[in-house]
mmCIF file of C-alpha atoms in Angstrom:
data_model
loop_
_atom_site.group_PDB
_atom_site.id
_atom_site.type_symbol
_atom_site.label_atom_id
_atom_site.label_comp_id
_atom_site.label_asym_id
_atom_site.label_seq_id
_atom_site.Cartn_x
_atom_site.Cartn_y
_atom_site.Cartn_z
ATOM 1 C CA MET A 1 -0.051 -0.199 0.417
ATOM 2 C CA ASN A 2 0.592 3.524 -0.767
ATOM 3 C CA THR A 3 1.086 5.658 3.111
ATOM 4 C CA ASN A 4 1.102 8.474 0.002
ATOM 5 C CA ASP A 5 -2.423 7.988 -1.521
ATOM 6 C CA GLN A 6 -4.951 10.402 -0.552
ATOM 7 C CA ILE A 7 -7.484 9.471 3.220
ATOM 8 C CA ARG A 8 -10.565 10.442 1.530
ATOM 9 C CA THR A 9 -12.263 7.625 3.729
ATOM 10 C CA VAL A 10 -11.622 7.451 8.038
ATOM 11 C CA VAL A 11 -12.936 3.779 9.841
ATOM 12 C CA PHE A 12 -13.746 3.393 13.170
ATOM 13 C CA ASP A 13 -12.473 0.558 15.903
ATOM 14 C CA VAL A 14 -15.205 1.476 18.440
ATOM 15 C CA ASP A 15 -14.125 -0.738 21.572
ATOM 16 C CA GLY A 16 -10.234 1.087 23.320
ATOM 17 C CA THR A 17 -10.526 3.563 19.473
ATOM 18 C CA LEU A 18 -13.738 5.316 19.285
ATOM 19 C CA PHE A 19 -15.284 3.549 23.183
ATOM 20 C CA ASP A 20 -13.094 3.299 26.597
ATOM 21 C CA THR A 21 -15.846 0.402 26.957
ATOM 22 C CA LEU A 22 -13.665 -1.688 29.604
ATOM 23 C CA PRO A 23 -14.149 0.111 32.545
ATOM 24 C CA SER A 24 -18.144 -0.835 31.832
ATOM 25 C CA LEU A 25 -17.669 -3.947 31.496
ATOM 26 C CA ALA A 26 -15.813 -5.487 33.400
ATOM 27 C CA ALA A 27 -18.146 -4.053 35.954
ATOM 28 C CA ALA A 28 -20.910 -5.161 34.823
ATOM 29 C CA ALA A 29 -19.005 -8.862 34.740
ATOM 30 C CA ASN A 30 -17.889 -8.633 37.916
ATOM 31 C CA GLU A 31 -21.696 -8.152 39.418
ATOM 32 C CA VAL A 32 -22.598 -10.684 37.695
ATOM 33 C CA LEU A 33 -19.629 -13.044 38.949
ATOM 34 C CA VAL A 34 -20.166 -11.756 42.120
ATOM 35 C CA LEU A 35 -23.792 -12.087 43.189
ATOM 36 C CA ALA A 36 -22.918 -15.957 41.648
ATOM 37 C CA GLY A 37 -20.161 -16.469 44.865
ATOM 38 C CA LEU A 38 -17.610 -15.959 42.515
ATOM 39 C CA GLN A 39 -14.439 -14.287 42.125
ATOM 40 C CA ALA A 40 -14.294 -10.781 41.066
ATOM 41 C CA ILE A 41 -11.111 -9.696 37.624
ATOM 42 C CA GLU A 42 -9.840 -7.224 38.225
ATOM 43 C CA PRO A 43 -10.066 -4.955 34.456
ATOM 44 C CA GLN A 44 -6.792 -4.575 33.029
ATOM 45 C CA HIS A 45 -7.034 -8.811 33.301
ATOM 46 C CA LEU A 46 -10.187 -8.715 31.044
ATOM 47 C CA ARG A 47 -8.803 -5.606 28.339
ATOM 48 C CA PRO A 48 -6.716 -8.459 26.312
ATOM 49 C CA ALA A 49 -10.106 -10.683 25.120
ATOM 50 C CA LEU A 50 -11.898 -7.774 24.516
ATOM 51 C CA SER A 51 -10.607 -6.491 21.152
ATOM 52 C CA GLN A 52 -11.994 -10.182 20.269
ATOM 53 C CA THR A 53 -15.691 -10.157 21.404
ATOM 54 C CA ILE A 54 -17.887 -9.246 24.498
ATOM 55 C CA THR A 55 -18.797 -11.763 25.030
ATOM 56 C CA ALA A 56 -14.351 -13.150 25.665
ATOM 57 C CA LEU A 57 -14.077 -10.510 27.515
ATOM 58 C CA PHE A 58 -16.870 -12.323 29.865
ATOM 59 C CA GLN A 59 -15.643 -15.711 28.747
ATOM 60 C CA SER A 60 -11.674 -14.851 29.963
ATOM 61 C CA ALA A 61 -13.299 -13.384 33.679
ATOM 62 C CA LEU A 62 -14.779 -17.238 33.975
ATOM 63 C CA ARG A 63 -11.623 -18.788 33.161
ATOM 64 C CA LEU A 64 -9.729 -16.121 35.096
ATOM 65 C CA GLN A 65 -11.846 -18.017 38.163
ATOM 66 C CA THR A 66 -9.579 -20.069 40.558
ATOM 67 C CA ALA A 67 -11.775 -23.324 40.089
ATOM 68 C CA SER A 68 -13.760 -24.010 37.060
ATOM 69 C CA VAL A 69 -17.383 -22.679 36.497
ATOM 70 C CA PRO A 70 -19.704 -25.752 35.311
ATOM 71 C CA LEU A 71 -20.830 -24.995 31.679
ATOM 72 C CA ALA A 72 -25.163 -25.088 32.272
ATOM 73 C CA LEU A 73 -23.692 -22.682 34.709
ATOM 74 C CA ALA A 74 -21.310 -20.546 32.638
ATOM 75 C CA SER A 75 -24.041 -20.236 29.904
ATOM 76 C CA ARG A 76 -26.607 -18.814 32.726
ATOM 77 C CA LEU A 77 -23.463 -15.704 33.636
ATOM 78 C CA GLU A 78 -23.471 -15.411 30.206
ATOM 79 C CA LYS A 79 -27.072 -14.048 29.829
ATOM 80 C CA ALA A 80 -26.915 -12.166 32.944
ATOM 81 C CA PHE A 81 -24.096 -10.762 32.226
ATOM 82 C CA GLN A 82 -25.992 -9.781 28.817
ATOM 83 C CA GLN A 83 -28.168 -8.297 30.232
ATOM 84 C CA ARG A 84 -27.627 -6.501 32.994
ATOM 85 C CA TYR A 85 -24.672 -4.523 30.478
ATOM 86 C CA ALA A 86 -27.350 -4.099 28.149
ATOM 87 C CA SER A 87 -30.094 -2.847 31.297
ATOM 88 C CA HIS A 88 -27.250 -1.138 33.097
ATOM 89 C CA TRP A 89 -24.074 -0.099 31.825
ATOM 90 C CA LEU A 90 -23.652 0.173 28.399
ATOM 91 C CA HIS A 91 -24.940 3.851 28.345
ATOM 92 C CA LYS A 92 -22.187 4.318 31.216
ATOM 93 C CA ALA A 93 -19.743 3.637 28.030
ATOM 94 C CA VAL A 94 -18.171 7.847 27.223
ATOM 95 C CA ALA A 95 -16.399 8.580 24.355
ATOM 96 C CA TYR A 96 -12.290 9.663 24.215
ATOM 97 C CA ASP A 97 -11.612 13.131 24.525
ATOM 98 C CA GLY A 98 -11.748 14.872 21.322
ATOM 99 C CA ALA A 99 -12.704 12.366 19.602
ATOM 100 C CA LEU A 100 -16.065 14.678 18.887
ATOM 101 C CA GLU A 101 -14.154 17.405 17.575
ATOM 102 C CA LEU A 102 -12.050 15.087 15.327
ATOM 103 C CA LEU A 103 -15.078 13.590 13.978
ATOM 104 C CA SER A 104 -16.686 17.102 13.141
ATOM 105 C CA MET A 105 -13.132 18.317 11.360
ATOM 106 C CA LEU A 106 -13.248 15.566 9.145
ATOM 107 C CA ARG A 107 -16.959 15.971 7.588
ATOM 108 C CA SER A 108 -15.907 19.453 7.638
ATOM 109 C CA GLN A 109 -13.131 18.256 5.349
ATOM 110 C CA GLY A 110 -15.797 15.189 2.934
ATOM 111 C CA ILE A 111 -14.058 13.259 4.539
ATOM 112 C CA ALA A 112 -16.555 9.753 4.155
ATOM 113 C CA LEU A 113 -16.665 7.770 7.854
ATOM 114 C CA GLY A 114 -17.323 4.562 8.714
ATOM 115 C CA ILE A 115 -17.649 2.294 11.860
ATOM 116 C CA CYS A 116 -15.721 -1.707 11.594
ATOM 117 C CA THR A 117 -16.360 -3.585 14.598
ATOM 118 C CA ASN A 118 -16.907 -6.705 16.581
ATOM 119 C CA ARG A 119 -19.985 -5.520 19.044
ATOM 120 C CA ASP A 120 -23.220 -6.444 17.350
ATOM 121 C CA GLN A 121 -25.116 -2.889 15.680
ATOM 122 C CA ASP A 122 -27.738 -3.101 18.675
ATOM 123 C CA SER A 123 -24.828 -2.080 21.514
ATOM 124 C CA THR A 124 -23.302 0.261 18.777
ATOM 125 C CA ARG A 125 -25.793 2.386 18.019
ATOM 126 C CA THR A 126 -27.020 3.032 21.777
ATOM 127 C CA LEU A 127 -23.150 4.187 22.248
ATOM 128 C CA LEU A 128 -23.661 6.283 18.922
ATOM 129 C CA ASP A 129 -26.494 7.539 19.559
ATOM 130 C CA LYS A 130 -25.722 8.304 23.315
ATOM 131 C CA ALA A 131 -22.533 10.293 22.828
ATOM 132 C CA ALA A 132 -24.111 12.377 19.781
ATOM 133 C CA LEU A 133 -22.228 10.408 17.472
ATOM 134 C CA THR A 134 -24.600 8.161 15.077
ATOM 135 C CA GLY A 135 -24.668 11.272 12.567
ATOM 136 C CA PHE A 136 -21.133 11.870 11.945
ATOM 137 C CA PHE A 137 -21.205 7.567 10.003
ATOM 138 C CA ASP A 138 -21.865 6.933 6.666
ATOM 139 C CA VAL A 139 -21.587 2.764 7.853
ATOM 140 C CA ILE A 140 -21.420 0.926 10.597
ATOM 141 C CA VAL A 141 -20.276 -2.802 10.007
ATOM 142 C CA GLY A 142 -20.757 -4.878 13.233
ATOM 143 C CA LEU A 143 -20.759 -8.374 14.455
ATOM 144 C CA GLY A 144 -22.851 -11.084 12.276
ATOM 145 C CA ASP A 145 -22.199 -8.295 8.968
ATOM 146 C CA ALA A 146 -19.541 -10.077 7.488
ATOM 147 C CA GLU A 147 -18.908 -13.597 7.349
ATOM 148 C CA HIS A 148 -16.224 -14.232 9.610
ATOM 149 C CA PRO A 149 -15.211 -11.456 12.312
ATOM 150 C CA LYS A 150 -12.052 -8.588 12.249
ATOM 151 C CA PRO A 151 -8.833 -9.725 12.416
ATOM 152 C CA ASP A 152 -10.278 -11.554 9.266
ATOM 153 C CA ALA A 153 -10.198 -8.222 6.413
ATOM 154 C CA ALA A 154 -14.507 -9.509 5.598
ATOM 155 C CA PRO A 155 -15.218 -6.555 7.702
ATOM 156 C CA LEU A 156 -13.228 -3.702 7.013
ATOM 157 C CA HIS A 157 -14.404 -4.719 3.148
ATOM 158 C CA LEU A 158 -17.576 -4.627 3.801
ATOM 159 C CA ALA A 159 -17.697 -1.531 5.285
ATOM 160 C CA LEU A 160 -15.529 -0.747 1.757
ATOM 161 C CA THR A 161 -18.266 -1.682 -0.963
ATOM 162 C CA GLN A 162 -21.028 0.223 1.764
ATOM 163 C CA LEU A 163 -19.524 3.519 1.343
ATOM 164 C CA GLY A 164 -17.540 3.275 -2.076
ATOM 165 C CA ALA A 165 -13.928 3.237 -1.500
ATOM 166 C CA THR A 166 -11.335 1.739 -2.048
ATOM 167 C CA PRO A 167 -8.544 0.903 0.194
ATOM 168 C CA GLN A 168 -5.429 3.093 -0.403
ATOM 169 C CA THR A 169 -7.487 5.858 -0.297
ATOM 170 C CA VAL A 170 -9.436 4.361 3.224
ATOM 171 C CA LEU A 171 -7.067 4.767 7.129
ATOM 172 C CA PHE A 172 -8.953 2.551 9.743
ATOM 173 C CA VAL A 173 -8.749 3.782 13.234
ATOM 174 C CA GLY A 174 -7.912 0.772 15.617
ATOM 175 C CA ASP A 175 -6.106 0.110 18.654
ATOM 176 C CA SER A 176 -5.213 -3.761 19.129
ATOM 177 C CA GLY A 177 -3.325 -6.801 17.678
ATOM 178 C CA ILE A 178 -6.503 -7.428 15.383
ATOM 179 C CA ASP A 179 -7.185 -4.345 14.404
ATOM 180 C CA ALA A 180 -3.655 -3.730 12.546
ATOM 181 C CA ALA A 181 -4.303 -7.420 11.209
ATOM 182 C CA CYS A 182 -7.346 -6.643 9.669
ATOM 183 C CA ALA A 183 -5.750 -3.366 8.217
ATOM 184 C CA GLN A 184 -3.002 -5.266 6.987
ATOM 185 C CA ALA A 185 -5.637 -7.746 5.544
ATOM 186 C CA ALA A 186 -7.550 -5.856 4.153
ATOM 187 C CA GLY A 187 -5.113 -3.712 2.345
ATOM 188 C CA VAL A 188 -5.291 -0.519 3.861
ATOM 189 C CA ARG A 189 -3.833 2.530 6.486
ATOM 190 C CA LEU A 190 -3.804 2.087 10.342
ATOM 191 C CA ALA A 191 -3.878 4.865 11.997
ATOM 192 C CA ALA A 192 -2.770 3.395 16.295
ATOM 193 C CA HIS A 193 -4.690 4.161 19.497
ATOM 194 C CA LEU A 194 -2.300 3.888 21.864
ATOM 195 C CA GLY A 195 -4.311 4.520 24.617
ATOM 196 C CA GLY A 196 -6.844 1.722 23.898
ATOM 197 C CA TYR A 197 -6.421 -1.869 25.066
ATOM 198 C CA ALA A 198 -3.455 -3.434 22.809
ATOM 199 C CA ALA A 199 -1.591 -5.830 24.798
ATOM 200 C CA ASN A 200 2.020 -4.568 23.475
ATOM 201 C CA PRO A 201 2.154 -1.989 21.013
ATOM 202 C CA ASP A 202 5.300 -3.049 19.382
ATOM 203 C CA ASP A 203 0.875 -5.695 17.807
ATOM 204 C CA LEU A 204 -0.520 -2.711 16.691
ATOM 205 C CA ARG A 205 2.500 -2.680 14.000
ATOM 206 C CA PRO A 206 2.718 -1.753 11.116
ATOM 207 C CA TYR A 207 0.742 2.286 11.725
ATOM 208 C CA VAL A 208 0.746 4.810 9.809
ATOM 209 C CA VAL A 209 0.845 7.196 12.535
ATOM 210 C CA ALA A 210 -0.365 6.565 16.405
ATOM 211 C CA PHE A 211 -1.599 8.387 19.139
ATOM 212 C CA SER A 212 -1.500 8.643 22.819
ATOM 213 C CA ASP A 213 -4.911 10.873 23.267
ATOM 214 C CA TYR A 214 -7.522 13.104 20.008
ATOM 215 C CA ALA A 215 -5.972 16.057 19.996
ATOM 216 C CA GLU A 216 -2.637 14.247 18.233
ATOM 217 C CA PHE A 217 -4.530 12.570 15.152
ATOM 218 C CA HIS A 218 -6.324 15.935 15.100
ATOM 219 C CA SER A 219 -3.022 17.638 14.153
ATOM 220 C CA TRP A 220 -2.161 14.665 11.890
ATOM 221 C CA MET A 221 -5.096 14.875 10.202
ATOM 222 C CA ALA A 222 -5.386 17.855 9.406
ATOM 223 C CA ALA A 223 -2.683 18.860 8.411
ATOM 224 C CA ARG A 224 -2.943 15.338 6.441
ATOM 225 C CA THR A 225 -5.958 16.969 4.830
ATOM 226 C CA SER A 226 -5.353 20.324 4.533
ATOM 227 C CA THR A 227 -2.391 19.286 2.023
ATOM 228 C CA GLN A 228 -5.009 17.290 0.194
ATOM 229 C CA SER A 229 -6.801 20.221 -0.393
ATOM 230 C CA THR A 230 -4.489 21.831 -1.388
ATOM 231 C CA ALA A 231 -3.425 19.888 -3.788
ATOM 232 C CA GLU A 232 -6.610 19.699 -5.401
ATOM 233 C CA THR A 233 -6.961 23.698 -6.122
ATOM 234 C CA THR A 234 -3.761 23.318 -7.378
ATOM 235 C CA HIS A 235 -4.331 20.617 -10.036
ATOM 236 C CA HIS A 236 -7.675 22.801 -10.690
ATOM 237 C CA VAL A 237 -6.518 26.152 -11.239
#
């Protein structure tokens, strides 16, 4: 891929990229575990699984118990977790500082925006609605929309198809090795959010830019889009 190609489309992951969802997910999981007489798990120990799916996070919490949890009980607790999370904790997650300002700037520059996540559609839209971000996105691809989840390229390819974009003009913003592998498989450049949930920053390579907060990424994108606009204006004169 050519790192100098213009960026026409930006696609975002959700958990650990746009939203800090680990605290609310861990709280929901621990409420259910403790009520069942099991051990609460420190959120940082659940961090690696969150990039896979919400279900994977809870299953990780079950595996981290000192004694094995019977399959029937595990199934009941998983359902209880999903219900508790949806009814009480889902809406408590917050978008990272500066995400709204970045999306506003990208929209003002005519950049198409999409979502590609291993989270289900309903909870994704709930998060976006609560943070008043839904209207920024032309396309939302969630768990089950493609044949395979990330790190397979299928979900990102689906997002690009729905956006009418080519890989050469797309930037995918993610925070995990799963996102990095998905971007590479799809032939798309990656912007790595270092403030997310990656177990190791090296898991995010290769990337064209890495940022710890959205103010930093905002500056990088503003410079890129400004240069693109200038080049296009010069070309048409």
